[in-house]
PDB file of C-alpha atoms in Angstrom:
ATOM      1  CA  UNK A 101    -153.680  63.853  90.150  1.00  0.00           C
ATOM      2  CA  UNK A 102    -150.539  62.837  88.315  1.00  0.00           C
ATOM      3  CA  UNK A 103    -147.050  64.280  88.485  1.00  0.00           C
ATOM      4  CA  UNK A 104    -144.771  64.977  85.564  1.00  0.00           C
ATOM      5  CA  UNK A 105    -141.167  66.222  85.442  1.00  0.00           C
ATOM      6  CA  UNK A 106    -141.042  69.972  84.978  1.00  0.00           C
ATOM      7  CA  UNK A 107    -144.598  70.674  86.096  1.00  0.00           C
ATOM      8  CA  UNK A 108    -145.902  71.702  89.488  1.00  0.00           C
ATOM      9  CA  UNK A 109    -149.159  69.811  89.100  1.00  0.00           C
ATOM     10  CA  UNK A 110    -150.953  67.708  86.556  1.00  0.00           C
ATOM     11  CA  UNK A 111    -154.621  67.137  87.236  1.00  0.00           C
ATOM     12  CA  UNK A 112    -157.877  65.982  85.656  1.00  0.00           C
ATOM     13  CA  UNK A 113    -156.074  63.693  83.194  1.00  0.00           C
ATOM     14  CA  UNK A 114    -158.504  61.044  82.015  1.00  0.00           C
ATOM     15  CA  UNK A 115    -157.667  58.220  79.627  1.00  0.00           C
ATOM     16  CA  UNK A 116    -160.455  56.638  77.622  1.00  0.00           C
ATOM     17  CA  UNK A 117    -160.530  53.183  76.060  1.00  0.00           C
ATOM     18  CA  UNK A 118    -158.528  54.124  72.964  1.00  0.00           C
ATOM     19  CA  UNK A 119    -155.790  55.750  75.102  1.00  0.00           C
ATOM     20  CA  UNK A 120    -156.740  59.298  74.093  1.00  0.00           C
ATOM     21  CA  UNK A 121    -157.178  61.796  76.892  1.00  0.00           C
ATOM     22  CA  UNK A 122    -157.714  65.334  78.018  1.00  0.00           C
ATOM     23  CA  UNK A 123    -155.095  67.172  80.038  1.00  0.00           C
ATOM     24  CA  UNK A 124    -155.316  70.232  82.304  1.00  0.00           C
ATOM     25  CA  UNK A 125    -152.244  71.199  84.285  1.00  0.00           C
ATOM     26  CA  UNK A 126    -150.239  74.127  85.604  1.00  0.00           C
ATOM     27  CA  UNK A 127    -146.586  74.383  84.607  1.00  0.00           C
ATOM     28  CA  UNK A 128    -144.063  75.458  87.227  1.00  0.00           C
ATOM     29  CA  UNK A 129    -142.209  78.746  86.925  1.00  0.00           C
ATOM     30  CA  UNK A 130    -139.017  76.841  86.070  1.00  0.00           C
ATOM     31  CA  UNK A 131    -140.534  74.705  83.305  1.00  0.00           C
ATOM     32  CA  UNK A 132    -138.374  75.197  80.209  1.00  0.00           C
ATOM     33  CA  UNK A 133    -140.744  73.822  77.571  1.00  0.00           C
ATOM     34  CA  UNK A 134    -142.990  75.581  75.078  1.00  0.00           C
ATOM     35  CA  UNK A 135    -146.408  74.839  73.632  1.00  0.00           C
ATOM     36  CA  UNK A 136    -146.882  76.015  70.047  1.00  0.00           C
ATOM     37  CA  UNK A 137    -143.890  78.321  70.459  1.00  0.00           C
ATOM     38  CA  UNK A 138    -145.330  79.935  73.600  1.00  0.00           C
ATOM     39  CA  UNK A 139    -143.183  79.590  76.756  1.00  0.00           C
ATOM     40  CA  UNK A 140    -145.124  77.393  79.172  1.00  0.00           C
ATOM     41  CA  UNK A 141    -143.429  78.459  82.417  1.00  0.00           C
ATOM     42  CA  UNK A 142    -146.098  79.514  84.917  1.00  0.00           C
ATOM     43  CA  UNK A 143    -148.888  78.744  82.451  1.00  0.00           C
ATOM     44  CA  UNK A 144    -152.112  76.829  82.778  1.00  0.00           C
ATOM     45  CA  UNK A 145    -152.354  74.334  79.935  1.00  0.00           C
ATOM     46  CA  UNK A 146    -155.374  72.628  78.397  1.00  0.00           C
ATOM     47  CA  UNK A 147    -154.651  70.083  75.696  1.00  0.00           C
ATOM     48  CA  UNK A 148    -155.475  66.661  74.302  1.00  0.00           C
ATOM     49  CA  UNK A 149    -152.934  63.872  74.588  1.00  0.00           C
ATOM     50  CA  UNK A 150    -152.473  60.169  74.038  1.00  0.00           C
ATOM     51  CA  UNK A 151    -150.444  57.608  75.909  1.00  0.00           C
ATOM     52  CA  UNK A 152    -150.133  55.713  72.624  1.00  0.00           C
ATOM     53  CA  UNK A 153    -148.363  58.627  70.933  1.00  0.00           C
ATOM     54  CA  UNK A 154    -151.248  59.599  68.644  1.00  0.00           C
ATOM     55  CA  UNK A 155    -153.639  62.440  69.387  1.00  0.00           C
ATOM     56  CA  UNK A 156    -157.406  62.745  68.872  1.00  0.00           C
ATOM     57  CA  UNK A 157    -158.436  64.045  65.457  1.00  0.00           C
ATOM     58  CA  UNK A 158    -160.279  67.044  66.910  1.00  0.00           C
ATOM     59  CA  UNK A 159    -160.766  69.040  70.093  1.00  0.00           C
ATOM     60  CA  UNK A 160    -164.258  70.369  70.816  1.00  0.00           C
ATOM     61  CA  UNK A 161    -165.124  73.095  73.291  1.00  0.00           C
ATOM     62  CA  UNK A 162    -168.504  74.738  73.535  1.00  0.00           C
ATOM     63  CA  UNK A 163    -171.900  74.970  75.178  1.00  0.00           C
ATOM     64  CA  UNK A 164    -174.513  72.248  75.095  1.00  0.00           C
ATOM     65  CA  UNK A 165    -177.517  74.569  74.872  1.00  0.00           C
ATOM     66  CA  UNK A 166    -178.416  77.893  73.314  1.00  0.00           C
ATOM     67  CA  UNK A 167    -175.853  79.752  75.415  1.00  0.00           C
ATOM     68  CA  UNK A 168    -172.949  81.954  74.304  1.00  0.00           C
ATOM     69  CA  UNK A 169    -169.343  80.852  74.689  1.00  0.00           C
ATOM     70  CA  UNK A 170    -166.962  83.417  76.221  1.00  0.00           C
ATOM     71  CA  UNK A 171    -163.173  83.648  76.215  1.00  0.00           C
ATOM     72  CA  UNK A 172    -161.937  85.901  79.008  1.00  0.00           C
ATOM     73  CA  UNK A 173    -158.788  87.626  80.212  1.00  0.00           C
ATOM     74  CA  UNK A 174    -158.576  89.553  83.517  1.00  0.00           C
ATOM     75  CA  UNK A 175    -162.131  88.281  84.186  1.00  0.00           C
ATOM     76  CA  UNK A 176    -163.425  90.281  81.198  1.00  0.00           C
ATOM     77  CA  UNK A 177    -164.996  88.578  78.153  1.00  0.00           C
ATOM     78  CA  UNK A 178    -162.818  89.380  75.133  1.00  0.00           C
ATOM     79  CA  UNK A 179    -164.283  87.041  72.527  1.00  0.00           C
ATOM     80  CA  UNK A 180    -167.827  85.713  72.420  1.00  0.00           C
ATOM     81  CA  UNK A 181    -169.382  83.109  70.143  1.00  0.00           C
ATOM     82  CA  UNK A 182    -173.140  83.556  70.108  1.00  0.00           C
ATOM     83  CA  UNK A 183    -175.642  80.684  69.677  1.00  0.00           C
ATOM     84  CA  UNK A 184    -176.227  82.065  66.165  1.00  0.00           C
ATOM     85  CA  UNK A 185    -172.556  81.353  65.408  1.00  0.00           C
ATOM     86  CA  UNK A 186    -171.628  85.046  65.244  1.00  0.00           C
ATOM     87  CA  UNK A 187    -168.150  85.910  66.506  1.00  0.00           C
ATOM     88  CA  UNK A 188    -168.054  89.053  68.667  1.00  0.00           C
ATOM     89  CA  UNK A 189    -164.957  90.902  69.885  1.00  0.00           C
ATOM     90  CA  UNK A 190    -165.321  93.747  72.367  1.00  0.00           C
ATOM     91  CA  UNK A 191    -169.019  93.126  73.007  1.00  0.00           C
ATOM     92  CA  UNK A 192    -171.468  90.410  73.997  1.00  0.00           C
ATOM     93  CA  UNK A 193    -174.314  91.905  71.944  1.00  0.00           C
ATOM     94  CA  UNK A 194    -175.067  91.339  68.257  1.00  0.00           C
ATOM     95  CA  UNK A 195    -175.581  94.610  66.377  1.00  0.00           C
ATOM     96  CA  UNK A 196    -177.050  95.334  62.937  1.00  0.00           C
ATOM     97  CA  UNK A 197    -174.365  97.779  61.778  1.00  0.00           C
ATOM     98  CA  UNK A 198    -175.310  97.709  58.082  1.00  0.00           C
ATOM     99  CA  UNK A 199    -179.014  98.433  57.935  1.00  0.00           C
ATOM    100  CA  UNK A 200    -180.846  95.124  58.087  1.00  0.00           C
ATOM    101  CA  UNK A 201    -177.602  93.113  57.955  1.00  0.00           C
ATOM    102  CA  UNK A 202    -176.121  91.771  61.206  1.00  0.00           C
ATOM    103  CA  UNK A 203    -172.512  90.867  60.284  1.00  0.00           C
ATOM    104  CA  UNK A 204    -171.316  87.384  61.229  1.00  0.00           C
ATOM    105  CA  UNK A 205    -167.995  88.699  62.609  1.00  0.00           C
ATOM    106  CA  UNK A 206    -168.112  91.925  64.641  1.00  0.00           C
ATOM    107  CA  UNK A 207    -165.385  94.001  66.320  1.00  0.00           C
ATOM    108  CA  UNK A 208    -166.589  96.806  68.603  1.00  0.00           C
ATOM    109  CA  UNK A 209    -164.579  99.287  70.662  1.00  0.00           C
ATOM    110  CA  UNK A 210    -164.557 102.822  72.009  1.00  0.00           C
ATOM    111  CA  UNK A 211    -161.386 103.852  70.179  1.00  0.00           C
ATOM    112  CA  UNK A 212    -159.762 103.362  66.784  1.00  0.00           C
ATOM    113  CA  UNK A 213    -157.339 100.884  68.353  1.00  0.00           C
ATOM    114  CA  UNK A 214    -160.025  98.840  70.100  1.00  0.00           C
ATOM    115  CA  UNK A 215    -162.106  98.552  66.920  1.00  0.00           C
ATOM    116  CA  UNK A 216    -159.323  97.908  64.394  1.00  0.00           C
ATOM    117  CA  UNK A 217    -158.295  94.921  62.297  1.00  0.00           C
ATOM    118  CA  UNK A 218    -154.830  94.156  60.962  1.00  0.00           C
ATOM    119  CA  UNK A 219    -153.295  91.701  58.521  1.00  0.00           C
ATOM    120  CA  UNK A 220    -149.502  92.026  58.351  1.00  0.00           C
ATOM    121  CA  UNK A 221    -147.092  89.813  56.428  1.00  0.00           C
ATOM    122  CA  UNK A 222    -143.591  89.466  57.850  1.00  0.00           C
ATOM    123  CA  UNK A 223    -141.721  88.113  54.856  1.00  0.00           C
ATOM    124  CA  UNK A 224    -138.930  89.008  52.445  1.00  0.00           C
ATOM    125  CA  UNK A 225    -141.094  88.070  49.462  1.00  0.00           C
ATOM    126  CA  UNK A 226    -141.966  90.957  47.126  1.00  0.00           C
ATOM    127  CA  UNK A 227    -145.449  89.567  46.421  1.00  0.00           C
ATOM    128  CA  UNK A 228    -146.506  88.324  49.865  1.00  0.00           C
ATOM    129  CA  UNK A 229    -148.499  91.165  51.484  1.00  0.00           C
ATOM    130  CA  UNK A 230    -151.121  91.090  54.190  1.00  0.00           C
ATOM    131  CA  UNK A 231    -154.248  90.055  52.309  1.00  0.00           C
ATOM    132  CA  UNK A 232    -158.008  90.444  52.509  1.00  0.00           C
ATOM    133  CA  UNK A 233    -159.836  88.023  50.196  1.00  0.00           C
ATOM    134  CA  UNK A 234    -163.473  88.578  49.195  1.00  0.00           C
ATOM    135  CA  UNK A 235    -165.102  86.015  46.927  1.00  0.00           C
ATOM    136  CA  UNK A 236    -168.376  84.846  45.430  1.00  0.00           C
ATOM    137  CA  UNK A 237    -169.681  81.626  43.880  1.00  0.00           C
ATOM    138  CA  UNK A 238    -173.147  80.862  42.568  1.00  0.00           C
ATOM    139  CA  UNK A 239    -172.923  77.490  44.279  1.00  0.00           C
ATOM    140  CA  UNK A 240    -175.571  77.202  46.998  1.00  0.00           C
ATOM    141  CA  UNK A 241    -173.668  74.550  48.969  1.00  0.00           C
ATOM    142  CA  UNK A 242    -170.425  75.537  50.688  1.00  0.00           C
ATOM    143  CA  UNK A 243    -167.487  74.002  48.842  1.00  0.00           C
ATOM    144  CA  UNK A 244    -169.232  73.585  45.495  1.00  0.00           C
ATOM    145  CA  UNK A 245    -168.070  75.601  42.479  1.00  0.00           C
ATOM    146  CA  UNK A 246    -170.675  77.255  40.246  1.00  0.00           C
ATOM    147  CA  UNK A 247    -169.622  79.941  37.795  1.00  0.00           C
ATOM    148  CA  UNK A 248    -170.694  83.549  38.406  1.00  0.00           C
ATOM    149  CA  UNK A 249    -172.316  85.691  35.706  1.00  0.00           C
ATOM    150  CA  UNK A 250    -171.775  89.062  34.078  1.00  0.00           C
ATOM    151  CA  UNK A 251    -172.871  91.796  36.512  1.00  0.00           C
ATOM    152  CA  UNK A 252    -172.556  89.674  39.665  1.00  0.00           C
ATOM    153  CA  UNK A 253    -171.125  91.580  42.647  1.00  0.00           C
ATOM    154  CA  UNK A 254    -168.108  89.673  43.988  1.00  0.00           C
ATOM    155  CA  UNK A 255    -167.297  91.740  47.057  1.00  0.00           C
ATOM    156  CA  UNK A 256    -167.786  95.117  48.641  1.00  0.00           C
ATOM    157  CA  UNK A 257    -166.563  97.444  51.366  1.00  0.00           C
ATOM    158  CA  UNK A 258    -169.266  99.560  53.030  1.00  0.00           C
ATOM    159  CA  UNK A 259    -168.724 102.822  54.932  1.00  0.00           C
ATOM    160  CA  UNK A 260    -171.563 103.487  57.413  1.00  0.00           C
ATOM    161  CA  UNK A 261    -172.355 106.270  59.840  1.00  0.00           C
ATOM    162  CA  UNK A 262    -174.779 106.467  62.764  1.00  0.00           C
ATOM    163  CA  UNK A 263    -177.590 108.966  62.040  1.00  0.00           C
ATOM    164  CA  UNK A 264    -178.882 108.822  65.605  1.00  0.00           C
ATOM    165  CA  UNK A 265    -181.302 105.968  64.980  1.00  0.00           C
ATOM    166  CA  UNK A 266    -179.066 103.424  63.282  1.00  0.00           C
ATOM    167  CA  UNK A 267    -176.240 102.960  60.827  1.00  0.00           C
ATOM    168  CA  UNK A 268    -176.692 104.226  57.265  1.00  0.00           C
ATOM    169  CA  UNK A 269    -174.428 103.886  54.241  1.00  0.00           C
ATOM    170  CA  UNK A 270    -172.404 106.928  53.227  1.00  0.00           C
ATOM    171  CA  UNK A 271    -170.358 105.170  50.554  1.00  0.00           C
ATOM    172  CA  UNK A 272    -169.204 101.822  49.272  1.00  0.00           C
ATOM    173  CA  UNK A 273    -166.694 100.292  46.900  1.00  0.00           C
ATOM    174  CA  UNK A 274    -167.509  97.048  45.148  1.00  0.00           C
ATOM    175  CA  UNK A 275    -166.243  94.773  42.386  1.00  0.00           C
ATOM    176  CA  UNK A 276    -168.498  93.210  39.766  1.00  0.00           C
ATOM    177  CA  UNK A 277    -167.993  90.763  36.915  1.00  0.00           C
ATOM    178  CA  UNK A 278    -167.545  92.893  33.772  1.00  0.00           C
ATOM    179  CA  UNK A 279    -168.191  90.526  30.888  1.00  0.00           C
ATOM    180  CA  UNK A 280    -168.738  86.827  30.374  1.00  0.00           C
ATOM    181  CA  UNK A 281    -166.541  84.750  32.721  1.00  0.00           C
ATOM    182  CA  UNK A 282    -165.081  81.355  31.915  1.00  0.00           C
ATOM    183  CA  UNK A 283    -162.282  78.989  32.897  1.00  0.00           C
ATOM    184  CA  UNK A 284    -159.303  81.145  33.994  1.00  0.00           C
ATOM    185  CA  UNK A 285    -161.225  84.198  32.702  1.00  0.00           C
ATOM    186  CA  UNK A 286    -162.769  86.587  35.245  1.00  0.00           C
ATOM    187  CA  UNK A 287    -163.166  90.157  33.861  1.00  0.00           C
ATOM    188  CA  UNK A 288    -163.941  92.689  36.551  1.00  0.00           C
ATOM    189  CA  UNK A 289    -164.869  96.297  37.163  1.00  0.00           C
ATOM    190  CA  UNK A 290    -164.493  98.456  40.285  1.00  0.00           C
ATOM    191  CA  UNK A 291    -167.285 100.843  41.258  1.00  0.00           C
ATOM    192  CA  UNK A 292    -167.170 103.798  43.655  1.00  0.00           C
ATOM    193  CA  UNK A 293    -170.508 104.923  45.136  1.00  0.00           C
ATOM    194  CA  UNK A 294    -171.351 107.815  47.481  1.00  0.00           C
ATOM    195  CA  UNK A 295    -174.542 109.152  49.065  1.00  0.00           C
ATOM    196  CA  UNK A 296    -175.536 112.677  48.096  1.00  0.00           C
ATOM    197  CA  UNK A 297    -176.406 115.199  50.804  1.00  0.00           C
ATOM    198  CA  UNK A 298    -179.898 114.486  52.124  1.00  0.00           C
ATOM    199  CA  UNK A 299    -179.821 110.766  51.300  1.00  0.00           C
ATOM    200  CA  UNK A 300    -178.374 107.530  52.665  1.00  0.00           C
ATOM    201  CA  UNK A 301    -178.462 105.576  49.397  1.00  0.00           C
ATOM    202  CA  UNK A 302    -175.101 105.540  47.598  1.00  0.00           C
ATOM    203  CA  UNK A 303    -175.159 105.870  43.827  1.00  0.00           C
ATOM    204  CA  UNK A 304    -172.322 105.204  41.433  1.00  0.00           C
ATOM    205  CA  UNK A 305    -169.976 108.134  40.803  1.00  0.00           C
ATOM    206  CA  UNK A 306    -166.954 106.422  39.209  1.00  0.00           C
ATOM    207  CA  UNK A 307    -165.918 103.045  37.775  1.00  0.00           C
ATOM    208  CA  UNK A 308    -162.872 101.351  36.297  1.00  0.00           C
ATOM    209  CA  UNK A 309    -163.864  98.804  33.659  1.00  0.00           C
ATOM    210  CA  UNK A 310    -162.222  95.527  32.709  1.00  0.00           C
ATOM    211  CA  UNK A 311    -160.437  97.175  29.773  1.00  0.00           C
ATOM    212  CA  UNK A 312    -158.948  99.869  32.003  1.00  0.00           C
ATOM    213  CA  UNK A 313    -161.264 102.728  31.049  1.00  0.00           C
ATOM    214  CA  UNK A 314    -162.222 105.158  33.809  1.00  0.00           C
ATOM    215  CA  UNK A 315    -165.688 106.674  33.864  1.00  0.00           C
ATOM    216  CA  UNK A 316    -166.761 109.544  36.116  1.00  0.00           C
ATOM    217  CA  UNK A 317    -170.483 110.220  35.985  1.00  0.00           C
ATOM    218  CA  UNK A 318    -170.985 107.492  33.406  1.00  0.00           C
ATOM    219  CA  UNK A 319    -171.286 103.715  33.576  1.00  0.00           C
ATOM    220  CA  UNK A 320    -170.164 103.339  29.948  1.00  0.00           C
ATOM    221  CA  UNK A 321    -166.759 104.993  29.523  1.00  0.00           C
ATOM    222  CA  UNK A 322    -166.310 104.072  25.864  1.00  0.00           C
ATOM    223  CA  UNK A 323    -165.127 107.423  24.443  1.00  0.00           C
ATOM    224  CA  UNK A 324    -161.604 107.199  25.860  1.00  0.00           C
ATOM    225  CA  UNK A 325    -159.446 105.931  28.682  1.00  0.00           C
ATOM    226  CA  UNK A 326    -160.893 108.706  30.880  1.00  0.00           C
ATOM    227  CA  UNK A 327    -164.438 109.915  30.352  1.00  0.00           C
ATOM    228  CA  UNK A 328    -166.149 112.552  32.506  1.00  0.00           C
ATOM    229  CA  UNK A 329    -169.860 113.108  31.983  1.00  0.00           C
ATOM    230  CA  UNK A 330    -172.048 115.881  33.363  1.00  0.00           C
ATOM    231  CA  UNK A 331    -175.478 114.731  34.525  1.00  0.00           C
ATOM    232  CA  UNK A 332    -178.499 116.466  32.951  1.00  0.00           C
ATOM    233  CA  UNK A 333    -180.329 119.060  35.014  1.00  0.00           C
ATOM    234  CA  UNK A 334    -177.353 121.079  36.231  1.00  0.00           C
ATOM    235  CA  UNK A 335    -177.236 123.633  33.396  1.00  0.00           C
ATOM    236  CA  UNK A 336    -174.440 121.832  31.578  1.00  0.00           C
ATOM    237  CA  UNK A 337    -176.288 119.191  29.591  1.00  0.00           C
ATOM    238  CA  UNK A 338    -174.203 117.453  26.975  1.00  0.00           C
ATOM    239  CA  UNK A 339    -170.863 118.709  28.218  1.00  0.00           C
ATOM    240  CA  UNK A 340    -168.087 116.595  29.601  1.00  0.00           C
ATOM    241  CA  UNK A 341    -164.556 115.383  28.967  1.00  0.00           C
ATOM    242  CA  UNK A 342    -163.091 112.370  27.186  1.00  0.00           C
ATOM    243  CA  UNK A 343    -159.382 111.627  27.088  1.00  0.00           C
ATOM    244  CA  UNK A 344    -158.185 108.895  24.754  1.00  0.00           C
ATOM    245  CA  UNK A 345    -156.491 107.932  21.529  1.00  0.00           C
ATOM    246  CA  UNK A 346    -158.100 108.430  18.119  1.00  0.00           C
ATOM    247  CA  UNK A 347    -157.051 107.323  14.657  1.00  0.00           C
ATOM    248  CA  UNK A 348    -156.764 110.259  12.252  1.00  0.00           C
ATOM    249  CA  UNK A 349    -156.195 108.914   8.769  1.00  0.00           C
ATOM    250  CA  UNK A 350    -153.961 106.115   9.969  1.00  0.00           C
ATOM    251  CA  UNK A 351    -152.129 108.303  12.496  1.00  0.00           C
ATOM    252  CA  UNK A 352    -152.921 107.703  16.172  1.00  0.00           C
ATOM    253  CA  UNK A 353    -153.034 110.707  18.460  1.00  0.00           C
ATOM    254  CA  UNK A 354    -154.013 111.395  22.049  1.00  0.00           C
ATOM    255  CA  UNK A 355    -157.062 113.660  22.087  1.00  0.00           C
ATOM    256  CA  UNK A 356    -159.192 115.578  24.558  1.00  0.00           C
ATOM    257  CA  UNK A 357    -162.843 115.806  23.580  1.00  0.00           C
ATOM    258  CA  UNK A 358    -165.394 118.202  25.112  1.00  0.00           C
TER     259      UNK A 358
END
């Protein structure tokens, strides 16, 4: 045990040959320092240190076998890393919440608050919001860049409900490449899919294409900026709505076509 000014106790400090060490100590209630901006008074501290003034390049904590790693508060596990590498919050069990997919990061709770996620930017910048980034590369090795192709799905948000036996998809929103991509050229389309009554397989109901056209009931909204198509079999075959601009003898006009 070592003593240090401002701390009540400093224990389990072990220096190795290159002067790097591992430090566990309890700070006294009058300690005025901070660690990473967090007041250290009355805190238990675990950190790496070096008597030579330089710190180790990494700090590893984990389990040696196929056992989960738990982070607890009030003697309750709050965060668990499973042997599979999955990160669990609010549970110590891995769940397949998207059909056959068991998500790598899971948040579970018994209320909206306990099962929520938040990304909030505290900044005066007009273009610095909280951000969720979804991406895709055709590279099969992490960190390698391989161009995607027309029609590739780049990201999606799934909305699932429990049918009593498991979770099934009610709807999803995804983004696909909408054209041939290239350097600094990534055309995209947004699709909106919902499951009809009696099914759990979402089908496309609306899309916004790379040129800004909106299609409802059609995957090819080429008749105008807004095109609504009626599916055959409902007594209204061939009817629909297209809103756009047409050229009438050299004069452009906004038209509504039925």
